[in-house]
Amino acid sequence: MKSIGVVTPQSMHFSEPLPLQSGASIADYTLVYETYGVLNADRSNAVLVCHALNASHHVAGVYENADGSLNHGWWDNMVGPGKPLDTDKFFVIGVNNLGSCFGSTGPMHPNPATGKPYGASFPVVTVEDWVHAQARLMTALGIEQLAAVMGGSLGGMQAMAWSTLYPDRLRHCLVIASTPKLTAQNIAFNDVARQAILTDPDYHGGNFYEHGVVPKRGLRVARMVGHITYLSDDDMAEKFGRELRSGAYQFNFGIDFEIESYLRYQGDKFSSYFDANTYLLITKALDYFDPALPFGGDLTKAMAHTQADFLLVSFTTDWRFAPERSREIVQALVNNKRRVSYAEINAPHGHDAFLLEDERYMDVIRSYYGKMWKEIEQTPLHKVAA
Amino acid sequence: MKSIGVVTPQSMHFSEPLPLQSGASIADYTLVYETYGVLNADRSNAVLVCHALNASHHVAGVYENADGSLNHGWWDNMVGPGKPLDTDKFFVIGVNNLGSCFGSTGPMHPNPATGKPYGASFPVVTVEDWVHAQARLMTALGIEQLAAVMGGSLGGMQAMAWSTLYPDRLRHCLVIASTPKLTAQNIAFNDVARQAILTDPDYHGGNFYEHGVVPKRGLRVARMVGHITYLSDDDMAEKFGRELRSGAYQFNFGIDFEIESYLRYQGDKFSSYFDANTYLLITKALDYFDPALPFGGDLTKAMAHTQADFLLVSFTTDWRFAPERSREIVQALVNNKRRVSYAEINAPHGHDAFLLEDERYMDVIRSYYGKMWKEIEQTPLHKVAA
C-alpha cells in the first residue's frame, strides 16, 4: 500500500471573533490543518477528520524529524492512497482544534489582550465551538458541503455535532467508538485527571509558562489513569498479566510488574509533550458534550434536524464508550428515519481499537467510503449549498 | 436489633521479632484489636474478621468522639447481637494490621533502631505476614482454633491465606468480594494511586512526618481513583448521573457535576486521616497476593492443604473483583473436594456491596453462621489443636 509520504501542515488566521458557547469569545485565532489528496472540481469529495484527546491535525502521512526519525499521522493506517479512506479519491482535511497544543491557538499562546500566554484564562471551549471553527475553515477552503465528517471517540462527538449544527453541510457522518454523552464514571475519571493537574504545585494556577516549569507530575498521573480506560481488562491481562519485571517481588515501591513500567513510561512520555491547560480544556469538552441536554435529554429530538447518512462503529471490549452508547445514537437516528449503518466490532483492544488495525473494522470503513464514492460520482452536486 | 454499644480497643505488645516474606523482620510491635461477645468455655466460638484497605480493628459497635458524635464500626450492620454474625453466640475479634495507621505498629511509629518514625523504611508487608501476626495474637488470646476467619476484599485474601498457612486453625473460611490475585488492571489502578502519592512534593520520600506536612494532594487523587473502582458504573449513573451542581455548566474547572463534588469530598476526607505510607503498603499487599504463584499459577495446588469449609460470596456488578474471580477460587476448592458454598449476589453497588445492607447477602451470611453454630454445639472440641 502506498503511503502519503511527507506532509506539511498549513495554517489559516481568522480575525473575526469566534463567539463561544460559554458566552466568551476568542478575538482572533489561527487553525493549523493538513490536507491529503486533491479537491475535485465540484468540491464534492472533501472529508473532514476530527481528532480526539491527544491527537492533532496530523492525521496521515509522515513528518521527518530533525534527527531523521519519522512521525506518522495518528490515523495513517486509515487514511492514504488505497486505504479505507482513500486519498486517491477523497480530499481529506485534518484540523487541530482550538485550545489544543499542536499549533492552533491555545493556552500557551499570547492573549492579544495582555500579551502574556492565556494559561488558565483560555476560554473553556466545547465540541460545538470546535465545530463552528472547523466550519469557518471549510468555508475559507471553498468547501460548502463535505462528503463526510468522521471521527473516533471525541472526534466522533464532533462528527455528531456537525450533523446537528450544520445539517446541510455534510452528506455522511461517521461516528466511531463514541457516545452521546459521558457517564458519571467517565466524568469521574476525567475529574481525577484534572485534579491531579490542578493540584500539582507546578501548575501555578495555569500560569506555569511564566515560571519555566511544567506540571509533569499531574500530567503523568492524568495520562496513567486515562490510559487504563483506553485498554480493555482482557487486553491488559493478555499483554501484561502479572508479569514481573525482574522475575521476583522487589518489596519496595519501584517497579514490580510490567504493567507499572508500561503505564509510567506512557505517563512520562505524555507529560513531556502535552500541555496541562489543554488537557483540562479537552476533558471539559468531553464532559460537556450532551446534544440531548437542550431537549430535556431526548436524543431523538436532538437528532431530528440531521440530514446526513450515518455510520456508527463500536467495539465490544470498549468499556469507556461501550457499544450500548453507540446503540443509543443508532436508536435516536432510526427513530428519526435516518439512513444509518451500525457495526459492532468484536475486538479485544478496548477503546483504543478505533486507532488500531482490525480487518473487519477496516473493511466496514472501506466499504462505506466505496459506496459514498459511487454516490458522489452519480450526484456530484451539493444536495444543498447554504 | 440491639447494638453492641460503646466499644474500647485493646492492644497487645509482641517482643519476639516477626520474620516477613521479604526477608526483613519487625523487631517488636503492637497490635490493636477489638472483641465483641464472649469467648465460650471451650474457646470454640471465636471468629476473626479481617479488614480491607482503609478499615481497621473497629469492626462493630461505636466509639463516642470527643464532640459526642458516634463512630460506628465498618461492619456494624454485619456483626452484633442478632446480626448475621451474632455476637450473642460468637466471640468476634477485629485486628488492625501491621503497617496500618489506626493503632497497630506502622510507618508513623518510631523505628526502635533509629528512634525516628519508620516512614518509607517500614518494611513492605504481605497478606501472609499479616496472617502470621494475627495467628500470634490468636495464640496469645488462648484461641487455638477459630470457628471462622471472615473478610471482604483484601480481608477475604487474609481469610484465604489463613486457610493455606494455618489449615488446622480455622473450621470455616468466609471469602467475600475477593480474588485469588489482582489483574493487570487492578495493579494499574493501584500504581496510579501510588504514583500520585510518591510524586507529591509533600511526600518527602516517605519522611513527611519530620517535615510537619502530609502529601494530601497525592492521597486525595489516590482515593478518588480508588473510589471509582469501588462503585459500579450503573450505580454511579443512578446516584449521580450527569446531575449538575448549579443547574448549568460553569465553564471553569470548579465543580460542574455532582459526581465531581462527591469524589473530591471523599478524597479530601480520606486525605485528612489516612497515612500515605500505609496506603502504599496496603496497595502493595494487594498487588502481591497470589497464593498460586509458588505453585506455577495452579490455584488448585495452592489450596490443596486447606482443611476448612468455605463460603464464597461475590456481587454481580463488582468490576474490581468480579464474580469470575470468586468462581476461580470455588473451582480450585471443588477440585480439592472441599466443602464450599458460593453465593453470587445480584446487587447494584459494585465492590462496595460487601459493606452494604442487602437482604439476600445478609441472609446468606446469617444462614451460614446459623449452620456453623449448630455444628459448634454438636462438636465443640477442636478438630485439631496444633
PDB file of C-alpha atoms in Angstrom, chain B residues 184-375:
ATOM      1  CA  ALA B 184      -3.150  -6.157  35.447  1.00  0.00           C
ATOM      2  CA  GLN B 185      -5.933  -3.562  35.524  1.00  0.00           C
ATOM      3  CA  ASN B 186      -6.265  -3.815  39.323  1.00  0.00           C
ATOM      4  CA  ILE B 187      -2.498  -3.347  39.683  1.00  0.00           C
ATOM      5  CA  ALA B 188      -2.575  -0.459  37.225  1.00  0.00           C
ATOM      6  CA  PHE B 189      -5.139   1.434  39.300  1.00  0.00           C
ATOM      7  CA  ASN B 190      -3.094   0.775  42.450  1.00  0.00           C
ATOM      8  CA  ASP B 191       0.020   2.066  40.751  1.00  0.00           C
ATOM      9  CA  VAL B 192      -1.684   5.272  39.643  1.00  0.00           C
ATOM     10  CA  ALA B 193      -2.601   5.830  43.292  1.00  0.00           C
ATOM     11  CA  ARG B 194       0.936   5.102  44.451  1.00  0.00           C
ATOM     12  CA  GLN B 195       2.467   7.368  41.824  1.00  0.00           C
ATOM     13  CA  ALA B 196       0.146  10.192  42.873  1.00  0.00           C
ATOM     14  CA  ILE B 197       1.436   9.842  46.444  1.00  0.00           C
ATOM     15  CA  LEU B 198       5.102   9.172  45.669  1.00  0.00           C
ATOM     16  CA  THR B 199       5.365  12.210  43.359  1.00  0.00           C
ATOM     17  CA  ASP B 200       3.583  14.591  45.729  1.00  0.00           C
ATOM     18  CA  PRO B 201       6.355  17.001  46.823  1.00  0.00           C
ATOM     19  CA  ASP B 202       4.955  16.789  50.359  1.00  0.00           C
ATOM     20  CA  TYR B 203       5.720  13.070  50.462  1.00  0.00           C
ATOM     21  CA  HIS B 204       9.406  13.817  51.066  1.00  0.00           C
ATOM     22  CA  GLY B 205      10.496  10.282  50.284  1.00  0.00           C
ATOM     23  CA  GLY B 206       8.146   8.982  52.975  1.00  0.00           C
ATOM     24  CA  ASN B 207       9.606  11.125  55.769  1.00  0.00           C
ATOM     25  CA  PHE B 208       6.916  13.784  55.680  1.00  0.00           C
ATOM     26  CA  TYR B 209       6.282  13.381  59.421  1.00  0.00           C
ATOM     27  CA  GLU B 210       9.565  15.155  60.106  1.00  0.00           C
ATOM     28  CA  HIS B 211       8.573  17.989  57.769  1.00  0.00           C
ATOM     29  CA  GLY B 212       5.270  18.579  59.502  1.00  0.00           C
ATOM     30  CA  VAL B 213       3.335  18.078  56.252  1.00  0.00           C
ATOM     31  CA  VAL B 214       1.114  15.412  54.718  1.00  0.00           C
ATOM     32  CA  PRO B 215       1.028  14.500  50.997  1.00  0.00           C
ATOM     33  CA  LYS B 216      -2.650  15.362  50.883  1.00  0.00           C
ATOM     34  CA  ARG B 217      -2.766  16.059  47.160  1.00  0.00           C
ATOM     35  CA  GLY B 218      -1.463  12.606  46.332  1.00  0.00           C
ATOM     36  CA  LEU B 219      -3.653  10.839  48.870  1.00  0.00           C
ATOM     37  CA  ARG B 220      -6.670  12.722  47.581  1.00  0.00           C
ATOM     38  CA  VAL B 221      -6.116  11.680  43.966  1.00  0.00           C
ATOM     39  CA  ALA B 222      -5.309   8.127  45.111  1.00  0.00           C
ATOM     40  CA  ARG B 223      -8.594   7.920  46.970  1.00  0.00           C
ATOM     41  CA  MET B 224     -10.582   9.419  44.098  1.00  0.00           C
ATOM     42  CA  VAL B 225      -9.323   6.865  41.601  1.00  0.00           C
ATOM     43  CA  GLY B 226      -9.747   4.056  44.123  1.00  0.00           C
ATOM     44  CA  HIS B 227     -13.274   5.137  44.907  1.00  0.00           C
ATOM     45  CA  ILE B 228     -14.300   4.941  41.254  1.00  0.00           C
ATOM     46  CA  THR B 229     -13.324   1.276  41.233  1.00  0.00           C
ATOM     47  CA  TYR B 230     -15.404   0.546  44.328  1.00  0.00           C
ATOM     48  CA  LEU B 231     -18.644   1.663  42.690  1.00  0.00           C
ATOM     49  CA  SER B 232     -20.375   0.202  39.682  1.00  0.00           C
ATOM     50  CA  ASP B 233     -20.874   2.242  36.544  1.00  0.00           C
ATOM     51  CA  ASP B 234     -24.641   1.755  36.836  1.00  0.00           C
ATOM     52  CA  ASP B 235     -24.707   2.713  40.492  1.00  0.00           C
ATOM     53  CA  MET B 236     -22.793   5.907  39.755  1.00  0.00           C
ATOM     54  CA  ALA B 237     -25.184   6.648  36.908  1.00  0.00           C
ATOM     55  CA  GLU B 238     -28.127   6.030  39.218  1.00  0.00           C
ATOM     56  CA  LYS B 239     -26.785   8.091  42.115  1.00  0.00           C
ATOM     57  CA  PHE B 240     -25.147  10.944  40.235  1.00  0.00           C
ATOM     58  CA  GLY B 241     -25.729  10.635  36.505  1.00  0.00           C
ATOM     59  CA  ARG B 242     -24.880  13.942  34.874  1.00  0.00           C
ATOM     60  CA  GLU B 243     -26.588  15.968  37.564  1.00  0.00           C
ATOM     61  CA  LEU B 244     -25.188  19.478  37.707  1.00  0.00           C
ATOM     62  CA  ARG B 245     -24.349  21.102  40.994  1.00  0.00           C
ATOM     63  CA  SER B 246     -25.620  24.528  39.943  1.00  0.00           C
ATOM     64  CA  GLY B 247     -28.038  23.537  37.206  1.00  0.00           C
ATOM     65  CA  ALA B 248     -25.790  24.807  34.409  1.00  0.00           C
ATOM     66  CA  TYR B 249     -22.269  24.419  33.076  1.00  0.00           C
ATOM     67  CA  GLN B 250     -19.820  26.723  34.866  1.00  0.00           C
ATOM     68  CA  PHE B 251     -17.237  26.908  32.073  1.00  0.00           C
ATOM     69  CA  ASN B 252     -14.385  26.701  34.544  1.00  0.00           C
ATOM     70  CA  PHE B 253     -12.523  23.968  36.423  1.00  0.00           C
ATOM     71  CA  GLY B 254     -14.537  24.203  39.615  1.00  0.00           C
ATOM     72  CA  ILE B 255     -17.423  21.837  40.245  1.00  0.00           C
ATOM     73  CA  ASP B 256     -19.882  21.187  37.447  1.00  0.00           C
ATOM     74  CA  PHE B 257     -21.186  17.714  38.156  1.00  0.00           C
ATOM     75  CA  GLU B 258     -22.350  16.203  41.446  1.00  0.00           C
ATOM     76  CA  ILE B 259     -20.047  13.234  40.896  1.00  0.00           C
ATOM     77  CA  GLU B 260     -17.071  15.629  40.958  1.00  0.00           C
ATOM     78  CA  SER B 261     -18.262  17.133  44.208  1.00  0.00           C
ATOM     79  CA  TYR B 262     -18.755  13.701  45.743  1.00  0.00           C
ATOM     80  CA  LEU B 263     -15.384  12.289  44.706  1.00  0.00           C
ATOM     81  CA  ARG B 264     -13.442  15.391  45.730  1.00  0.00           C
ATOM     82  CA  TYR B 265     -15.196  15.362  49.100  1.00  0.00           C
ATOM     83  CA  GLN B 266     -14.314  11.691  49.579  1.00  0.00           C
ATOM     84  CA  GLY B 267     -10.729  12.429  48.556  1.00  0.00           C
ATOM     85  CA  ASP B 268     -10.444  15.400  50.903  1.00  0.00           C
ATOM     86  CA  LYS B 269     -11.904  13.471  53.825  1.00  0.00           C
ATOM     87  CA  PHE B 270      -9.636  10.494  53.249  1.00  0.00           C
ATOM     88  CA  SER B 271      -6.506  12.630  52.919  1.00  0.00           C
ATOM     89  CA  SER B 272      -7.252  14.218  56.293  1.00  0.00           C
ATOM     90  CA  TYR B 273      -6.975  10.953  58.245  1.00  0.00           C
ATOM     91  CA  PHE B 274      -5.229   8.281  56.237  1.00  0.00           C
ATOM     92  CA  ASP B 275      -1.468   7.786  56.239  1.00  0.00           C
ATOM     93  CA  ALA B 276       0.290   7.962  52.868  1.00  0.00           C
ATOM     94  CA  ASN B 277       2.862   5.297  53.705  1.00  0.00           C
ATOM     95  CA  THR B 278       0.093   2.990  54.847  1.00  0.00           C
ATOM     96  CA  TYR B 279      -1.685   3.500  51.539  1.00  0.00           C
ATOM     97  CA  LEU B 280       1.447   2.480  49.665  1.00  0.00           C
ATOM     98  CA  LEU B 281       1.974  -0.573  51.888  1.00  0.00           C
ATOM     99  CA  ILE B 282      -1.585  -1.814  51.655  1.00  0.00           C
ATOM    100  CA  THR B 283      -1.820  -1.455  47.879  1.00  0.00           C
ATOM    101  CA  LYS B 284       1.423  -3.437  47.617  1.00  0.00           C
ATOM    102  CA  ALA B 285      -0.014  -6.179  49.828  1.00  0.00           C
ATOM    103  CA  LEU B 286      -2.969  -6.317  47.443  1.00  0.00           C
ATOM    104  CA  ASP B 287      -0.723  -6.492  44.373  1.00  0.00           C
ATOM    105  CA  TYR B 288       1.498  -9.201  45.857  1.00  0.00           C
ATOM    106  CA  PHE B 289      -1.265 -11.555  46.976  1.00  0.00           C
ATOM    107  CA  ASP B 290      -1.082 -14.574  44.700  1.00  0.00           C
ATOM    108  CA  PRO B 291      -1.177 -17.868  46.619  1.00  0.00           C
ATOM    109  CA  ALA B 292      -0.862 -19.824  43.368  1.00  0.00           C
ATOM    110  CA  LEU B 293       2.461 -18.183  42.449  1.00  0.00           C
ATOM    111  CA  PRO B 294       4.674 -20.739  44.278  1.00  0.00           C
ATOM    112  CA  PHE B 295       2.656 -23.486  42.538  1.00  0.00           C
ATOM    113  CA  GLY B 296       3.295 -22.310  38.998  1.00  0.00           C
ATOM    114  CA  GLY B 297      -0.011 -20.473  38.949  1.00  0.00           C
ATOM    115  CA  ASP B 298      -2.023 -23.567  39.897  1.00  0.00           C
ATOM    116  CA  LEU B 299      -4.615 -22.399  42.415  1.00  0.00           C
ATOM    117  CA  THR B 300      -5.873 -25.944  42.933  1.00  0.00           C
ATOM    118  CA  LYS B 301      -2.438 -26.964  44.195  1.00  0.00           C
ATOM    119  CA  ALA B 302      -2.232 -23.833  46.304  1.00  0.00           C
ATOM    120  CA  MET B 303      -5.477 -24.778  48.061  1.00  0.00           C
ATOM    121  CA  ALA B 304      -4.667 -28.493  48.350  1.00  0.00           C
ATOM    122  CA  HIS B 305      -3.786 -28.429  52.047  1.00  0.00           C
ATOM    123  CA  THR B 306      -6.705 -26.374  53.233  1.00  0.00           C
ATOM    124  CA  GLN B 307      -8.982 -28.102  55.748  1.00  0.00           C
ATOM    125  CA  ALA B 308     -11.681 -25.501  56.340  1.00  0.00           C
ATOM    126  CA  ASP B 309     -15.143 -25.379  54.868  1.00  0.00           C
ATOM    127  CA  PHE B 310     -15.647 -22.358  52.644  1.00  0.00           C
ATOM    128  CA  LEU B 311     -18.251 -19.757  51.884  1.00  0.00           C
ATOM    129  CA  LEU B 312     -17.554 -17.546  48.896  1.00  0.00           C
ATOM    130  CA  VAL B 313     -19.716 -14.508  48.079  1.00  0.00           C
ATOM    131  CA  SER B 314     -19.424 -12.203  45.082  1.00  0.00           C
ATOM    132  CA  PHE B 315     -21.521  -9.357  43.680  1.00  0.00           C
ATOM    133  CA  THR B 316     -22.654  -9.180  40.066  1.00  0.00           C
ATOM    134  CA  THR B 317     -21.709  -5.516  39.484  1.00  0.00           C
ATOM    135  CA  ASP B 318     -18.315  -5.721  41.199  1.00  0.00           C
ATOM    136  CA  TRP B 319     -15.896  -4.925  38.361  1.00  0.00           C
ATOM    137  CA  ARG B 320     -12.924  -4.579  40.715  1.00  0.00           C
ATOM    138  CA  PHE B 321     -13.039  -8.204  41.889  1.00  0.00           C
ATOM    139  CA  ALA B 322     -15.617  -9.642  39.527  1.00  0.00           C
ATOM    140  CA  PRO B 323     -17.648 -12.800  40.275  1.00  0.00           C
ATOM    141  CA  GLU B 324     -15.427 -14.672  37.808  1.00  0.00           C
ATOM    142  CA  ARG B 325     -12.535 -14.216  40.282  1.00  0.00           C
ATOM    143  CA  SER B 326     -14.554 -15.813  43.105  1.00  0.00           C
ATOM    144  CA  ARG B 327     -15.553 -18.651  40.800  1.00  0.00           C
ATOM    145  CA  GLU B 328     -11.870 -19.403  40.218  1.00  0.00           C
ATOM    146  CA  ILE B 329     -11.464 -19.911  43.960  1.00  0.00           C
ATOM    147  CA  VAL B 330     -14.606 -22.034  44.115  1.00  0.00           C
ATOM    148  CA  GLN B 331     -13.314 -24.192  41.262  1.00  0.00           C
ATOM    149  CA  ALA B 332      -9.935 -24.700  42.947  1.00  0.00           C
ATOM    150  CA  LEU B 333     -11.714 -25.777  46.142  1.00  0.00           C
ATOM    151  CA  VAL B 334     -14.104 -28.076  44.321  1.00  0.00           C
ATOM    152  CA  ASN B 335     -11.104 -29.622  42.532  1.00  0.00           C
ATOM    153  CA  ASN B 336      -9.768 -30.392  46.022  1.00  0.00           C
ATOM    154  CA  LYS B 337     -13.133 -31.801  47.118  1.00  0.00           C
ATOM    155  CA  ARG B 338     -13.518 -29.163  49.817  1.00  0.00           C
ATOM    156  CA  ARG B 339     -16.948 -28.316  51.165  1.00  0.00           C
ATOM    157  CA  VAL B 340     -17.718 -24.995  49.554  1.00  0.00           C
ATOM    158  CA  SER B 341     -20.796 -22.827  49.312  1.00  0.00           C
ATOM    159  CA  TYR B 342     -20.962 -19.987  46.828  1.00  0.00           C
ATOM    160  CA  ALA B 343     -23.419 -17.123  46.517  1.00  0.00           C
ATOM    161  CA  GLU B 344     -23.365 -14.663  43.650  1.00  0.00           C
ATOM    162  CA  ILE B 345     -25.485 -11.753  44.800  1.00  0.00           C
ATOM    163  CA  ASN B 346     -27.310  -9.671  42.213  1.00  0.00           C
ATOM    164  CA  ALA B 347     -26.559  -6.257  43.706  1.00  0.00           C
ATOM    165  CA  PRO B 348     -26.128  -2.884  42.035  1.00  0.00           C
ATOM    166  CA  HIS B 349     -23.457  -1.369  44.259  1.00  0.00           C
ATOM    167  CA  GLY B 350     -20.244  -2.733  42.759  1.00  0.00           C
ATOM    168  CA  HIS B 351     -17.367  -3.743  45.003  1.00  0.00           C
ATOM    169  CA  ASP B 352     -18.710  -1.681  47.906  1.00  0.00           C
ATOM    170  CA  ALA B 353     -21.709  -4.018  48.072  1.00  0.00           C
ATOM    171  CA  PHE B 354     -19.841  -6.206  50.566  1.00  0.00           C
ATOM    172  CA  LEU B 355     -20.129  -3.390  53.120  1.00  0.00           C
ATOM    173  CA  LEU B 356     -23.759  -2.538  52.468  1.00  0.00           C
ATOM    174  CA  GLU B 357     -27.140  -3.817  53.526  1.00  0.00           C
ATOM    175  CA  ASP B 358     -28.585  -6.310  51.082  1.00  0.00           C
ATOM    176  CA  GLU B 359     -31.205  -8.708  52.324  1.00  0.00           C
ATOM    177  CA  ARG B 360     -30.097 -11.693  50.264  1.00  0.00           C
ATOM    178  CA  TYR B 361     -26.445 -11.131  51.125  1.00  0.00           C
ATOM    179  CA  MET B 362     -27.174 -10.782  54.832  1.00  0.00           C
ATOM    180  CA  ASP B 363     -29.391 -13.882  54.702  1.00  0.00           C
ATOM    181  CA  VAL B 364     -26.597 -15.931  53.156  1.00  0.00           C
ATOM    182  CA  ILE B 365     -24.158 -14.927  55.900  1.00  0.00           C
ATOM    183  CA  ARG B 366     -26.744 -15.368  58.654  1.00  0.00           C
ATOM    184  CA  SER B 367     -27.690 -18.801  57.457  1.00  0.00           C
ATOM    185  CA  TYR B 368     -24.052 -19.874  57.127  1.00  0.00           C
ATOM    186  CA  TYR B 369     -23.288 -18.812  60.709  1.00  0.00           C
ATOM    187  CA  GLY B 370     -26.513 -20.487  61.862  1.00  0.00           C
ATOM    188  CA  LYS B 371     -25.302 -23.812  60.496  1.00  0.00           C
ATOM    189  CA  MET B 372     -21.861 -23.178  61.936  1.00  0.00           C
ATOM    190  CA  TRP B 373     -23.378 -22.581  65.345  1.00  0.00           C
ATOM    191  CA  LYS B 374     -25.220 -25.903  65.275  1.00  0.00           C
ATOM    192  CA  GLU B 375     -22.012 -27.639  64.284  1.00  0.00           C
TER     193      GLU B 375
END
